């Protein structure tokens, strides 16, 4: 953690990671204010709107369960439409959280401290949304446990050589480890809530989940050891998850999917999309909760740079795809590329280039990296662009495969859209509940940072 | 108050530096059942109180090895022994396809055993502990207070003597911790 870092926290020419004068007590006060304060009207409005979308999700899911996957636009050849597009999109969004909390912790990037709790929560909720799609896509979601290895009368086992089973293991492990990591980080903060809360229910619930934490130095020693190890375990895990997701495509022989660049390019795309989503949510939250002291311009700049870098890796991926299709001399691959540029989905493909490659180039400009409004607009463009990326990968390749006789067009139906928009409702509902009832910034880590800062 | 109802003596300090110094002197003075409480990790304290190395890494390693071997065994047993079936012309024990699941099982068990290990090694969950009987501890320990505790079970403990020793360390206040 920050104590092991010999570098001063304020470097010449670099904005500080926290501003203002702080004592450990004032940090606690500032961060717990949204929890102990009164309910704000904007929060109620936001929760109500998100909850309405969540109800739309439940309605669409009920319709799907009663009528089957025929209500979606799926058919042969495009048997994997919105379900896989949205699954990959959501799971990618989740990756920024693990990157911020684990990889940046290992790299001793102290600016991560103010945003890791929020990003981890975002990871959990995004993975929850992602998990909905493969399960609903089963058509009989109540049989999802058939994917797990369990002893049964039919002596049936999952096919362990299948990328879809790898997905089951990778995503469920990812969800579990993210939850453990998030909970571990919360334990000392829940103890603070327990000791500060006036409301008896907050006090009791925080008391139960803080496990009787009392901040003994022996506790902290085991705790720090665990925290660092969880970061070390999450780092290869997060890289493996999106690699495995890319195997869903890359292990096949479909033109446009059978590509060795997919694992690194998918991981970079995930981080790109995830940072965009952190921006999308955090930029409005900062003024609403008055968190300018903890989420400073330094954070915006650092995150914008990560976004720019991963965006360039994604651009490299796009170019390599085209180059390899041409260089391989494979007719089907080259047709796929031409079809992307000039076929029925050419508009979506052009928008993908604009959103993911052209617009992020503004991040080279320092003024852009520090202006919240422009950053927010850029991150919205990336959210859309990354969704389009998965759309292009899935739909263009499947709708025009090897045999022209099997070609068909694909479009999502209103139920496809209802499920998709509905999971955004699920995500936002969870986010709204989280920002009201739990500290959005890790209190004990910021205390540590504030202490370090006052001694340099 | 008789001393068998007394859990120990607790002194509060204004910041981690004074607490660390006090802990060092307490340890040097021969007290062994000493604990320090801080609202965020202070690594200098571990040295001052000469904590042994944490067992958490060993627990995580054991969990990871069990998870990896377990995952591999599950796949080998199910696809080679219990229900062998030829898929894609590969041999039954075609292990490269098992790498992903083995890896995920390793990480999963390492992480779960790590968290459980940390909780159990810290003897948590423990909703009741005598230190919470001190009012200033209850109010401040988890946000801004720095506390040092000497347990009455310590061999050198003597209510009056230990109290004056603690007062010699320049604390904000010294309080009795009731059992």
CSV table of C-alpha atoms in Angstrom, one decimal, chain B residues 66-152:
chain,number,residue,atom,x,y,z
B,66,UNK,CA,-5.6,-27.7,-3.4
B,67,UNK,CA,-7.8,-25.8,-5.9
B,68,UNK,CA,-5.5,-26.5,-8.9
B,69,UNK,CA,-5.0,-30.2,-8.1
B,70,UNK,CA,-8.7,-30.5,-7.3
B,71,UNK,CA,-9.7,-29.0,-10.7
B,72,UNK,CA,-7.3,-31.1,-12.6
B,73,UNK,CA,-8.4,-34.3,-10.8
B,74,UNK,CA,-12.0,-33.5,-11.4
B,75,UNK,CA,-11.4,-33.1,-15.2
B,76,UNK,CA,-9.2,-36.1,-15.4
B,77,UNK,CA,-11.5,-38.4,-13.4
B,78,UNK,CA,-14.7,-37.3,-15.2
B,79,UNK,CA,-13.4,-37.4,-18.8
B,80,UNK,CA,-10.9,-40.3,-18.5
B,81,UNK,CA,-12.2,-42.7,-15.8
B,82,UNK,CA,-15.9,-42.0,-15.1
B,83,UNK,CA,-17.3,-41.3,-18.5
B,84,UNK,CA,-14.7,-41.5,-21.2
B,85,UNK,CA,-15.9,-40.1,-24.5
B,86,UNK,CA,-14.1,-39.2,-27.7
B,87,UNK,CA,-14.6,-35.6,-28.6
B,88,UNK,CA,-13.0,-34.2,-31.8
B,89,UNK,CA,-10.8,-37.2,-32.2
B,90,UNK,CA,-8.6,-36.2,-29.2
B,91,UNK,CA,-7.3,-38.7,-26.7
B,92,UNK,CA,-9.2,-39.0,-23.4
B,93,UNK,CA,-6.5,-37.3,-21.4
B,94,UNK,CA,-6.0,-34.3,-23.8
B,95,UNK,CA,-4.9,-31.9,-21.0
B,96,UNK,CA,-4.3,-28.7,-22.9
B,97,UNK,CA,-8.1,-28.1,-22.9
B,98,UNK,CA,-8.1,-28.3,-19.2
B,99,UNK,CA,-5.7,-25.5,-18.5
B,100,UNK,CA,-8.3,-22.8,-18.2
B,101,UNK,CA,-10.5,-24.6,-15.7
B,102,UNK,CA,-7.5,-25.7,-13.6
B,103,UNK,CA,-6.3,-22.1,-13.5
B,104,UNK,CA,-9.7,-20.8,-12.5
B,105,UNK,CA,-10.0,-23.4,-9.7
B,106,UNK,CA,-6.6,-22.5,-8.4
B,107,UNK,CA,-7.4,-18.8,-8.2
B,108,UNK,CA,-10.9,-19.4,-6.7
B,109,UNK,CA,-9.7,-21.6,-3.9
B,110,UNK,CA,-6.7,-19.5,-3.1
B,111,UNK,CA,-8.9,-16.4,-2.8
B,112,UNK,CA,-11.6,-18.1,-0.7
B,113,UNK,CA,-9.1,-19.7,1.6
B,114,UNK,CA,-7.3,-16.4,1.9
B,115,UNK,CA,-10.3,-14.5,3.1
B,116,UNK,CA,-11.4,-17.3,5.5
B,117,UNK,CA,-7.8,-17.6,6.7
B,118,UNK,CA,-7.6,-13.9,7.4
B,119,UNK,CA,-10.9,-13.9,9.3
B,120,UNK,CA,-10.0,-17.0,11.3
B,121,UNK,CA,-6.4,-16.0,12.1
B,122,UNK,CA,-7.8,-12.7,13.4
B,123,UNK,CA,-10.3,-14.7,15.5
B,124,UNK,CA,-13.1,-12.9,13.8
B,125,UNK,CA,-16.1,-12.7,13.8
B,126,UNK,CA,-16.1,-11.5,17.3
B,127,UNK,CA,-18.9,-9.0,18.0
B,128,UNK,CA,-18.0,-8.7,21.7
B,129,UNK,CA,-14.6,-7.7,22.8
B,130,UNK,CA,-13.7,-5.9,26.1
B,131,UNK,CA,-11.9,-3.1,24.3
B,132,UNK,CA,-15.3,-1.8,23.2
B,133,UNK,CA,-16.1,-1.1,26.8
B,134,UNK,CA,-13.9,2.0,26.7
B,135,UNK,CA,-16.0,4.9,25.5
B,136,UNK,CA,-13.3,6.8,23.6
B,137,UNK,CA,-12.3,3.6,21.8
B,138,UNK,CA,-15.8,3.0,20.7
B,139,UNK,CA,-16.1,6.5,19.4
B,140,UNK,CA,-12.7,7.0,17.8
B,141,UNK,CA,-10.9,3.8,17.2
B,142,UNK,CA,-12.3,3.1,13.7
B,143,UNK,CA,-11.9,6.7,12.5
B,144,UNK,CA,-9.2,8.8,14.2
B,145,UNK,CA,-8.0,7.3,17.5
B,146,UNK,CA,-4.6,5.6,18.1
B,147,UNK,CA,-4.7,3.2,21.1
B,148,UNK,CA,-2.3,1.0,23.0
B,149,UNK,CA,-3.5,-1.9,25.2
B,150,UNK,CA,-1.7,-3.9,27.9
B,151,UNK,CA,-3.7,-6.9,28.9
B,152,UNK,CA,-4.0,-7.7,32.6
